[in-house]
Short mmCIF file of C-alpha atoms and ligand atoms in Angstrom, two decimals:
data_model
loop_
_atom_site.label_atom_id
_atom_site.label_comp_id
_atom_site.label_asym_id
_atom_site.label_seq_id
_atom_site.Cartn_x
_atom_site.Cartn_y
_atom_site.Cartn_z
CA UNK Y 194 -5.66 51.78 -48.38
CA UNK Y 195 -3.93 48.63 -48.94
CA UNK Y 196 0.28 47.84 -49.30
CA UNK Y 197 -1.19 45.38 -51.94
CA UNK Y 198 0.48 42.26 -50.47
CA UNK Y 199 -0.86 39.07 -51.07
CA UNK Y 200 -2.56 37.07 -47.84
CA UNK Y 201 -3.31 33.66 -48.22
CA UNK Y 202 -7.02 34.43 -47.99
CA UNK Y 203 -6.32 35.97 -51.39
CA UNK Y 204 -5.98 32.26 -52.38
CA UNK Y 205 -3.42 33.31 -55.44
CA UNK Y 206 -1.65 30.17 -56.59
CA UNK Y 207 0.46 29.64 -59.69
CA UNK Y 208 1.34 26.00 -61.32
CA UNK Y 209 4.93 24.42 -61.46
CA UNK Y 210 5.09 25.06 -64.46
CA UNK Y 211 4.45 28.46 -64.75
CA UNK Y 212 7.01 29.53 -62.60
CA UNK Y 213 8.85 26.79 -63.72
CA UNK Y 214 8.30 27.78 -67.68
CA UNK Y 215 12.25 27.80 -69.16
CA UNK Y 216 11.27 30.19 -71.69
CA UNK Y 217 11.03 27.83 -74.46
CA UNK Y 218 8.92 28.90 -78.08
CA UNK Y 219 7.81 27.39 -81.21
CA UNK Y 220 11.27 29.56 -82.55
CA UNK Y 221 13.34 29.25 -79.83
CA UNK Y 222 15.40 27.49 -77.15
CA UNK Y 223 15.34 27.49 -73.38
CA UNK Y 224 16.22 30.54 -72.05
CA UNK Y 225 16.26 30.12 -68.48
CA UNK Y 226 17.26 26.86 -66.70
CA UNK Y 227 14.95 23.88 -64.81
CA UNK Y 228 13.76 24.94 -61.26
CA UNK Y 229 13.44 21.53 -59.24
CA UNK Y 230 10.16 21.16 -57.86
CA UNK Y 231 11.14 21.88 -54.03
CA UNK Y 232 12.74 25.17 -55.63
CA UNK Y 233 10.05 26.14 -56.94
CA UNK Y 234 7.33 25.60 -53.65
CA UNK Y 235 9.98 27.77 -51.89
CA UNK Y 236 10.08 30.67 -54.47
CA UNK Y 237 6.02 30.67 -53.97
CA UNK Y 238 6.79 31.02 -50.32
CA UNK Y 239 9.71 33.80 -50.77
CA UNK Y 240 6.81 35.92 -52.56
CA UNK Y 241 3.43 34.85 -50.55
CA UNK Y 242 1.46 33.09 -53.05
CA UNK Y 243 -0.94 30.54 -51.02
CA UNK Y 244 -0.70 27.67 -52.77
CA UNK Y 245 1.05 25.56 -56.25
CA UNK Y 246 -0.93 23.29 -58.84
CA UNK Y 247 0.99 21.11 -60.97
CA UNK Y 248 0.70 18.38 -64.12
CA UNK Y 249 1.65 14.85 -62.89
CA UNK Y 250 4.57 14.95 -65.27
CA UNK Y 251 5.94 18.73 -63.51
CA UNK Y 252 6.45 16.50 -60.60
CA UNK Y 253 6.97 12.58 -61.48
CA UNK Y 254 8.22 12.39 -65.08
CA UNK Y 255 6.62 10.30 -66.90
CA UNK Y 256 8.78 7.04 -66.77
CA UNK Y 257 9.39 7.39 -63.30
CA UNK Y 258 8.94 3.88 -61.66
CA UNK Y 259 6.62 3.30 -58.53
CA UNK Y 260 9.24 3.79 -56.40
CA UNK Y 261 10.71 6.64 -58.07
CA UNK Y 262 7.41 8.52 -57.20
CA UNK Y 263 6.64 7.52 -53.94
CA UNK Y 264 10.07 9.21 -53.24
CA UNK Y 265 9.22 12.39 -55.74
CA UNK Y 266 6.42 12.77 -54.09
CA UNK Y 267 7.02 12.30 -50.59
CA UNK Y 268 9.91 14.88 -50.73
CA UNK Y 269 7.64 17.16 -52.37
CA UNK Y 270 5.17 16.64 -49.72
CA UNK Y 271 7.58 17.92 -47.46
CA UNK Y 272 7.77 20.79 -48.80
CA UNK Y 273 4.75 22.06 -48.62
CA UNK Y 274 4.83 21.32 -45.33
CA UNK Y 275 7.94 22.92 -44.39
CA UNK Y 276 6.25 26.18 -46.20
CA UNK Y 277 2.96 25.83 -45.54
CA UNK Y 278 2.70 26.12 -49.36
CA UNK Y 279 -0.61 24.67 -50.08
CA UNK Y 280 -1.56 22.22 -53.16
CA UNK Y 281 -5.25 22.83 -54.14
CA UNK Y 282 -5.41 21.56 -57.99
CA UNK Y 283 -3.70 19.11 -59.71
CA UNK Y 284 -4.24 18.55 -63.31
CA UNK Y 285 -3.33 15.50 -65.88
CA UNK Y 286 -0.39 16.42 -68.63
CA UNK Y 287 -2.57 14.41 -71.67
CA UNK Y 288 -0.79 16.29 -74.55
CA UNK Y 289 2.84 16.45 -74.19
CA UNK Y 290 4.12 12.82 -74.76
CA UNK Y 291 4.16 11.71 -78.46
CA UNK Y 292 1.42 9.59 -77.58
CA UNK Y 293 -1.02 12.13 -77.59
CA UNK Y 294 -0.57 13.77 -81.06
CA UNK Y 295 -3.71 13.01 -81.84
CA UNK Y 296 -5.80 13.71 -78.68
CA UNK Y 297 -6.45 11.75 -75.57
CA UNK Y 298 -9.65 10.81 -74.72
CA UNK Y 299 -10.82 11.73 -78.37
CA UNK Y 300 -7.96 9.84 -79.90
CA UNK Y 301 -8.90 7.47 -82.68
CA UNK Y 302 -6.82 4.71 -81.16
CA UNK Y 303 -8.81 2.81 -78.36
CA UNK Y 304 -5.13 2.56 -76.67
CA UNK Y 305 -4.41 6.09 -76.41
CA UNK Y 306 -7.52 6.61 -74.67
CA UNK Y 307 -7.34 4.05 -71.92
CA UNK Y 308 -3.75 5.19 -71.58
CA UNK Y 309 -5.20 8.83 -71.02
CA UNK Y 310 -7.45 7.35 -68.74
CA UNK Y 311 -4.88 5.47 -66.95
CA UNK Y 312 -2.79 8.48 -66.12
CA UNK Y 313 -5.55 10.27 -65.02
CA UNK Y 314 -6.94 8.11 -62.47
CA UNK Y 315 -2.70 7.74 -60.93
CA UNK Y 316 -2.32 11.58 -61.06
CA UNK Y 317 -6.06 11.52 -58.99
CA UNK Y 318 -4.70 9.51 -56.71
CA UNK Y 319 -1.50 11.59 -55.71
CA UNK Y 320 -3.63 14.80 -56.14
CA UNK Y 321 -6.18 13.37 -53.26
CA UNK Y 322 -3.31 12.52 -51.07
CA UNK Y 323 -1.62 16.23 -52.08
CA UNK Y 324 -4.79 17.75 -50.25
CA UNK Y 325 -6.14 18.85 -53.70
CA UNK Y 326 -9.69 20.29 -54.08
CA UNK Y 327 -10.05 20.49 -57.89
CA UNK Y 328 -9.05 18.78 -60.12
CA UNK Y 329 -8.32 20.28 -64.37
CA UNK Y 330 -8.74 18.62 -67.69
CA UNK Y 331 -7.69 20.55 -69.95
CA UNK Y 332 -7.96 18.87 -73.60
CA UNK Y 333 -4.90 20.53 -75.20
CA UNK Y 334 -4.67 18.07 -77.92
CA UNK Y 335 -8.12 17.68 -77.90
CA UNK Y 336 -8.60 18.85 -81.45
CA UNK Y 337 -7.86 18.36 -85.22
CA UNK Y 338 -5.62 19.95 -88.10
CA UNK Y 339 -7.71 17.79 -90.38
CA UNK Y 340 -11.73 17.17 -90.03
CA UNK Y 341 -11.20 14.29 -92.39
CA UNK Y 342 -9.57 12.67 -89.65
CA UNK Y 343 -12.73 11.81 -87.04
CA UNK Y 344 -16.03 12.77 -86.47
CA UNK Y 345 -16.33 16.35 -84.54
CA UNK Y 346 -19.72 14.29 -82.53
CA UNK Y 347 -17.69 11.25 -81.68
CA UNK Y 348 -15.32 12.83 -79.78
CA UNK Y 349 -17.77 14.70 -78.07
CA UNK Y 350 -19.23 10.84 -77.16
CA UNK Y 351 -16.18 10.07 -75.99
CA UNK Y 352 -14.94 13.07 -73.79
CA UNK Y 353 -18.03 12.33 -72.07
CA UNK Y 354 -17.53 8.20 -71.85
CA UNK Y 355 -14.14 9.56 -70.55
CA UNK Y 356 -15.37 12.52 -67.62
CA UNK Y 357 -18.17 10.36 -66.56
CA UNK Y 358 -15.68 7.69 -66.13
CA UNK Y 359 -13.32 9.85 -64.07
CA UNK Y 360 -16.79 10.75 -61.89
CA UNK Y 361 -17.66 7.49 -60.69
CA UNK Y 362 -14.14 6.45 -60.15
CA UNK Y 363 -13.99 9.73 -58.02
CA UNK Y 364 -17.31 9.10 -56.41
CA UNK Y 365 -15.80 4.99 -56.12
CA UNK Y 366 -12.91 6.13 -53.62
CA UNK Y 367 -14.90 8.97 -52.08
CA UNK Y 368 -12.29 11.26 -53.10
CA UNK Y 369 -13.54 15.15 -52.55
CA UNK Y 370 -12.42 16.49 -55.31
CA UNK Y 371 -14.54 18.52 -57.68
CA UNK Y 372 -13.66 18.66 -61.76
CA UNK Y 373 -13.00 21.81 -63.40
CA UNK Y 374 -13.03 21.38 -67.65
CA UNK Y 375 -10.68 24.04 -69.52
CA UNK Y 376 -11.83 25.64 -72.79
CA UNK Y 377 -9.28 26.13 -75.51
CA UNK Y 378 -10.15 27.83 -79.02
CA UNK Y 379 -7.09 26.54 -80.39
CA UNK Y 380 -2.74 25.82 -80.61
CA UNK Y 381 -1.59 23.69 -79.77
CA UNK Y 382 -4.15 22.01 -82.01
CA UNK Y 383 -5.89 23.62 -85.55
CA UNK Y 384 -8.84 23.49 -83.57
CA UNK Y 385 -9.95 22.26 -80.55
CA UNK Y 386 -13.34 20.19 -79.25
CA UNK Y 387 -15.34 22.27 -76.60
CA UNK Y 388 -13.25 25.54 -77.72
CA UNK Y 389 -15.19 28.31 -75.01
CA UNK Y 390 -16.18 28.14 -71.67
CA UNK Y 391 -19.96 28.58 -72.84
CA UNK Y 392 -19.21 25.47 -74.94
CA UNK Y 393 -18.15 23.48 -72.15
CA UNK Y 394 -21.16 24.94 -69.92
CA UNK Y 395 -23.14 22.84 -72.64
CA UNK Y 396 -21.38 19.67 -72.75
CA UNK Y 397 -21.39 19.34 -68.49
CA UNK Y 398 -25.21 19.46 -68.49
CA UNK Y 399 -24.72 16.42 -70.43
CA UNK Y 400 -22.91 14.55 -68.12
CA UNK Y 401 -24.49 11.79 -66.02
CA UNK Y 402 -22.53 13.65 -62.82
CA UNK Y 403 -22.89 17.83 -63.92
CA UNK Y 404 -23.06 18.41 -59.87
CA UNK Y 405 -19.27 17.15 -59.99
CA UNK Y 406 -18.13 19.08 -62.91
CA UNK Y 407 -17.56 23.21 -63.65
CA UNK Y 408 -15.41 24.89 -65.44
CA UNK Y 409 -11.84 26.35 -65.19
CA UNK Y 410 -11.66 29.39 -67.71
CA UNK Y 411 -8.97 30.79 -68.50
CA UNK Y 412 -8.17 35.11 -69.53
CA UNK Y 413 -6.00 34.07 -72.71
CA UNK Y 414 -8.13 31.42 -74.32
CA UNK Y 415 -11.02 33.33 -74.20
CA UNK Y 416 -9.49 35.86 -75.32
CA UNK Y 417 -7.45 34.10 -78.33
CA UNK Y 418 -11.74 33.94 -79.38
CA UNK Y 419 -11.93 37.60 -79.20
CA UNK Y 420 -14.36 37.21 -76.48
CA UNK Y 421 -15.42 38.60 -73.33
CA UNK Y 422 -14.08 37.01 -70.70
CA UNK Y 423 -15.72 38.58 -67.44
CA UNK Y 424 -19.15 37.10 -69.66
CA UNK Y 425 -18.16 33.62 -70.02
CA UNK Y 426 -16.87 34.06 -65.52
CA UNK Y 427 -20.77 35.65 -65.49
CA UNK Y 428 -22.49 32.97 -67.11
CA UNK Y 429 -20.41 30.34 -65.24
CA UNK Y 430 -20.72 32.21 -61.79
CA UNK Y 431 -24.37 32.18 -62.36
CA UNK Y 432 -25.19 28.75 -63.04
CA UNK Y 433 -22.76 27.40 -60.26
CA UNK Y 434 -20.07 26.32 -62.22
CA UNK Y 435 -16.99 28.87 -61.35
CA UNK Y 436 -15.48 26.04 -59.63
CA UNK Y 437 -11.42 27.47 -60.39
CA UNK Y 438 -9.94 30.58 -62.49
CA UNK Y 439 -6.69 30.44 -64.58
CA UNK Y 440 -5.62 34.61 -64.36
CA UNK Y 441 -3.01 35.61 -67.13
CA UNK Y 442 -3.35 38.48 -70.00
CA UNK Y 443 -2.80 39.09 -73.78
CA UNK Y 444 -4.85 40.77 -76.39
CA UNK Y 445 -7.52 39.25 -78.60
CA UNK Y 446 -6.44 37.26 -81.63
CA UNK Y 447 -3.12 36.61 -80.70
CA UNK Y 448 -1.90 32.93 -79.95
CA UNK Y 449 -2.01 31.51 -76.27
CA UNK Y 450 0.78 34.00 -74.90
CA UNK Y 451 -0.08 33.72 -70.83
CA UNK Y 452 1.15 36.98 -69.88
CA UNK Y 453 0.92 38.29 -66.27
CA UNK Y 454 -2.20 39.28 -64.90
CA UNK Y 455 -2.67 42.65 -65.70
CA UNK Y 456 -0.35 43.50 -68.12
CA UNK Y 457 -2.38 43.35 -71.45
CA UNK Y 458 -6.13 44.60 -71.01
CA UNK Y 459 -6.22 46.43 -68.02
CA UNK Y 460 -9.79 47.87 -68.38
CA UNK Y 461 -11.10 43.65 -69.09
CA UNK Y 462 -9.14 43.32 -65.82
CA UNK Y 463 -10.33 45.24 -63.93
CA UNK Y 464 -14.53 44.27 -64.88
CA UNK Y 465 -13.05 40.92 -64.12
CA UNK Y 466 -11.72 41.52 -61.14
CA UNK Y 467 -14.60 43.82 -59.79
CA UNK Y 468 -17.00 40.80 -60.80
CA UNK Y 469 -15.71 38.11 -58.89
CA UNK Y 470 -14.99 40.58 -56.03
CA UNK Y 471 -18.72 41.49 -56.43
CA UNK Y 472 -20.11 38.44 -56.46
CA UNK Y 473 -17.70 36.95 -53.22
CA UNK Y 474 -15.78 34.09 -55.83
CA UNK Y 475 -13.80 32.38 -52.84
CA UNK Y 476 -11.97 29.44 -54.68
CA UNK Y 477 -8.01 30.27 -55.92
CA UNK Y 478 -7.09 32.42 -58.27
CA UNK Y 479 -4.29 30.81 -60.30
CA UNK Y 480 -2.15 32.53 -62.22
CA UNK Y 481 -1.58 30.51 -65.50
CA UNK Y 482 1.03 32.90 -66.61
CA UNK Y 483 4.87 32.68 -66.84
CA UNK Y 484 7.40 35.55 -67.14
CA UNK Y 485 8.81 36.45 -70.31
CA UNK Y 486 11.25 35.12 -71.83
CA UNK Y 487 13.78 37.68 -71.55
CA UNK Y 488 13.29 37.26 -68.00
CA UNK Y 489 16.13 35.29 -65.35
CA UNK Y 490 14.82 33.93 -61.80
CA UNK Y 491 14.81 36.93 -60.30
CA UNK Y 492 12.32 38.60 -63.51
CA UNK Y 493 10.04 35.28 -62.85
CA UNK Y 494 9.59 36.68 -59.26
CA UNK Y 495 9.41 39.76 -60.57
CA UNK Y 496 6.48 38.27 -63.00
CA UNK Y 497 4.90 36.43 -59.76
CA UNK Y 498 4.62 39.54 -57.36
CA UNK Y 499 2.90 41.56 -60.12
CA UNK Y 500 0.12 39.33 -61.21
CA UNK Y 501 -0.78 39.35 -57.68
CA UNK Y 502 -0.01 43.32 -56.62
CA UNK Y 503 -1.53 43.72 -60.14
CA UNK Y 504 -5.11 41.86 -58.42
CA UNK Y 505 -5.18 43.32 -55.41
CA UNK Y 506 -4.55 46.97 -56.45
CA UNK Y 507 -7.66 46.47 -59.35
CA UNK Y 508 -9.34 44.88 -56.41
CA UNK Y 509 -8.49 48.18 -54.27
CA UNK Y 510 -10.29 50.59 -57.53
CA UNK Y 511 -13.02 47.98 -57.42
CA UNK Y 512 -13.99 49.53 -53.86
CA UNK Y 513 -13.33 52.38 -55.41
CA UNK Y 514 -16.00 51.97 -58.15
CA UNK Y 515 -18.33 51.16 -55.60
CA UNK Y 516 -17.64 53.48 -52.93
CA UNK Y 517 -17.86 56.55 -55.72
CA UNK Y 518 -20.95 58.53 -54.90
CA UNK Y 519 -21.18 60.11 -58.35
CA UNK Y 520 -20.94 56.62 -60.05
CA UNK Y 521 -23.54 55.39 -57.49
CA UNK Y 522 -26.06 58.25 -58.19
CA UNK Y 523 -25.51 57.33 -61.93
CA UNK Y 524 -26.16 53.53 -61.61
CA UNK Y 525 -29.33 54.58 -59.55
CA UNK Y 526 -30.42 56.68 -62.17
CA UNK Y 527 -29.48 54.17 -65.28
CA UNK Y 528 -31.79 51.60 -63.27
CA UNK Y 529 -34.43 53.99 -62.37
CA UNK Y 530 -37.16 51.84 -64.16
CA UNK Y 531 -35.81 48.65 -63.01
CA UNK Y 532 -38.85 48.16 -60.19
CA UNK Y 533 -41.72 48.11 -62.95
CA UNK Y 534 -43.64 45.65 -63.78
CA UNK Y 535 -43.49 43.75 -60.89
CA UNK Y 536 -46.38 41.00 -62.47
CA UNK Y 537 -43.85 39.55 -64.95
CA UNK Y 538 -41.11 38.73 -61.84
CA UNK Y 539 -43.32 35.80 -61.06
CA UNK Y 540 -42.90 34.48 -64.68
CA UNK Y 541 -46.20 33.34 -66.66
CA UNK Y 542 -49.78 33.41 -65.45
CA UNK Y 543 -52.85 34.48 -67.52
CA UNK Y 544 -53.01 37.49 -65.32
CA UNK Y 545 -49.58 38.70 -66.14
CA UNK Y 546 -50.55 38.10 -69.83
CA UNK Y 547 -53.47 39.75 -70.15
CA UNK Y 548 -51.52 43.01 -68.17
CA UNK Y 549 -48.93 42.71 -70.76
CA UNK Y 550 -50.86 42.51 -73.47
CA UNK Y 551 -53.44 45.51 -72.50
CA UNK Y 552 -50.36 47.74 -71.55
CA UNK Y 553 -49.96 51.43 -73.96
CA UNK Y 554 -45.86 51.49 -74.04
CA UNK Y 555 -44.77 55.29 -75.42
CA UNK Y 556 -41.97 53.30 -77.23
CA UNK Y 557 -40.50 57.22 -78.36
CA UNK Y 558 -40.28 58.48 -74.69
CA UNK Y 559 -38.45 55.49 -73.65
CA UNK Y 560 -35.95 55.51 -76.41
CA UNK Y 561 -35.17 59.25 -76.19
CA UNK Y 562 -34.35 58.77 -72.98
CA UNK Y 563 -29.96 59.24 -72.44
CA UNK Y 564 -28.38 56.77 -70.79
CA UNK Y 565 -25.19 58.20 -69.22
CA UNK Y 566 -22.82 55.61 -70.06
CA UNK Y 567 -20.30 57.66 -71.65
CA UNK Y 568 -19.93 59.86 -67.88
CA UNK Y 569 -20.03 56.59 -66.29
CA UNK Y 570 -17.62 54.46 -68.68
CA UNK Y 571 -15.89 57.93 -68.20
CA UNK Y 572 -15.50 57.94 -64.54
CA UNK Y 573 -14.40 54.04 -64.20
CA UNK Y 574 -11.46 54.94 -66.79
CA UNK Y 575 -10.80 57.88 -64.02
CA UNK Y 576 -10.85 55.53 -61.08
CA UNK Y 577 -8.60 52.92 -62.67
CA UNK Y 578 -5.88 55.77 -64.00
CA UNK Y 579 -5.85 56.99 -60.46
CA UNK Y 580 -7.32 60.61 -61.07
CA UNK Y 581 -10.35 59.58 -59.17
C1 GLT S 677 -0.96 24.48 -70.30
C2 GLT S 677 -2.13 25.27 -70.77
C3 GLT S 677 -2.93 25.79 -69.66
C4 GLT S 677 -3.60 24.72 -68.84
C5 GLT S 677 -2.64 23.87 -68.13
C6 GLT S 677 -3.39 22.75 -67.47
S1 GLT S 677 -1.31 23.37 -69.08
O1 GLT S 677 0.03 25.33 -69.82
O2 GLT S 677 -1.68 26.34 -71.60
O3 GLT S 677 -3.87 26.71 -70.06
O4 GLT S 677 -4.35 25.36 -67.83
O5 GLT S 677 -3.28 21.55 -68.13
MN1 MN S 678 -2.98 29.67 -71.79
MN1 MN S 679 -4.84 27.41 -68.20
#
């Protein structure tokens, strides 16, 4: 048994502006004030998160001159250090500023996009000297209200032009930093380019760098799709590509609300966590998630100790899953028939044909056969509530 407190080997990190988020919506004002950077590293440290990411613009706003954020950044630098607050991922604010209302690197305007790329390659080159690891584009006004507006395979062509860009610059300065593309369905755009993480799986194999680039998905967008998240964190575990994690919570449908982890879907949670627990997923866990907006600075740390307690205790029912002996005997018995046909685990060969083809299959035994799943979906519902 655990007291659920985070270590940093949990690697939990949250962004400046998450805990930062004033509480502004589409409807309505600011409800809680500005937390200055520095504030904000301490507050991480106050509740034992591991590490911040932030947007260029979180930190240096975005007129600052030179000298304005060598200073920004240097005190900000000290920070961490005086905490021991860590800075893993940075990421590149490319939808905020006017400038961007109609996309960045898929912008119409050749001037918006080397301005995008601009800004990417100066918020690279703080990151790198930040200590960070990974680095996010997400594409937020990557998108279109109107399809009359530009063609859907251009700005494929040039998100590409753009990423393979950012690849050999990285590659140029023999910065270690790896690239982690976010998948948005939609908001704040109609709809967006790339809008799943299986989508963006597809685009990196197109890249002239894929080693460089995975994915970051994120809980809400994937679920603003209606789909499965702990699939598209499968898919992208499998093929090497769960390179970060942006942890929050809503339900389906809804738009991109960013609740704490845990708070929404519990039963999605916790296949999610048990997954990446499962498979040994070592890189941070960021919360992309702010507090809501009835909440004052004491309900955002309120916000930031549960998304993490909220991990660790589906991480403790996890073990419990595992560590269940009726659930084991189940699995064994659900995968009873798994160790057949041992000639087709080598793939193709005329042998393995001509087996397959000559074999009698008793198609009406095998689908008589019960499965179990409602005992076993059962029993995880039972470990999850605590009865078990
Ligand atoms: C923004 C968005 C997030 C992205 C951030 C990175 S910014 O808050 O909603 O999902 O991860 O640009
Ligand atoms: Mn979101
Ligand atoms: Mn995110």
């Amino acid at each position: 048994m655990t007291d659920f407190q985070p270590l940093p080997e949990h690697r939990f990190t949250f962004g400046l502006w998450t805990i930062g988020n004033v509480g502004r919506d589409p409807f309505g004002l600011p409800t809680r004030d500005p937390i200055d950077p520095v504030d904000i590293v301490h507050v991480l440290a106050e509740v034992g998160a591991y590490g911040v990411n932030y947007h260029d613009n979180d930190l240096v706003p975005i007129d600052a001159t030179l000298a304005e954020e060598r200073a920004i950044v240097e005190r900000f630098r000290k920070a961490l250090a005086e905490t021991g607050v860590k800075m893993p991922m940075a990421t590149t604010n490319t939808f905020s500023d006017p400038i961007f209302k109609d996309g960045a690197f898929t912008s119409n305007d050749a001037r918006v996009r080397a301005y995008a790329m601009q800004k990417v390659i100066r918020t690279m080159d703080i990151a790198v000297e930040l200590g960070a690891e990974t680095f996010v584009f997400w594409g937020g006004r990557e998108g279109t209200e109107t399809d009359a507006s530009k063609s859907a395979a251009d700005a494929v062509k040039r998100m590409r032009d753009a990423i393979n860009f950012f690849c050999e610059y990285a590659l140029s300065q023999k910065y270690n930093l790896r690239f982690a593309m976010e998948a948005k369905p939609n908001e704040p755009r109609s709809d967006l380019y790339l809008p799943t993480t299986g989508a963006m799986l597809g685009f990196i194999a197109t890249l002239d760098h894929p080693e460089m680039v995975g994915v970051n998905p994120e809980v809400a967008h994937e679920h603003m799709a209606g789909l499965n998240f702990m699939h598209a964190i499968a898919q992208a575990w499998e093929a090497g590509k769960l390179f970060h994690i942006d942890l929050n919570d809503q339900l389906f449908g809804r738009y991109d609300q960013d609740f704490r982890f845990g708070s929404a879907m519990i039963k999605q949670n916790f296949f999610l966590v048990k997954f990446l627990e499962d498979v040994g997923y070592a890189g941070c866990k960021h919360f992309d998630a702010h507090a809501y907006r009835t909440e004052d600075l004491d309900g955002v740390k309120d916000f930031a100790r549960g998304c993490m307690r909220s991990y660790l205790i589906l991480k403790d029912k996890a073990a419990r899953f595992n560590a269940d002996a009726e659930i084991q005997g189940l699995l064994r018995e659900i995968n009873a028939f798994d160790g057949g046909f041992d000639y087709l685990k080598g793939g193709f060969s005329q042998d393995a044909l001509e087996k397959l083809r000559a074999h009698e299959f008793d198609r009406a035994a095998i689908a008589r056969r019960g499965l179990k799943y409602e005992r076993l979906d059962q029993l995880t519902f039972e470990i999850i509530t605590g009865v078990r």
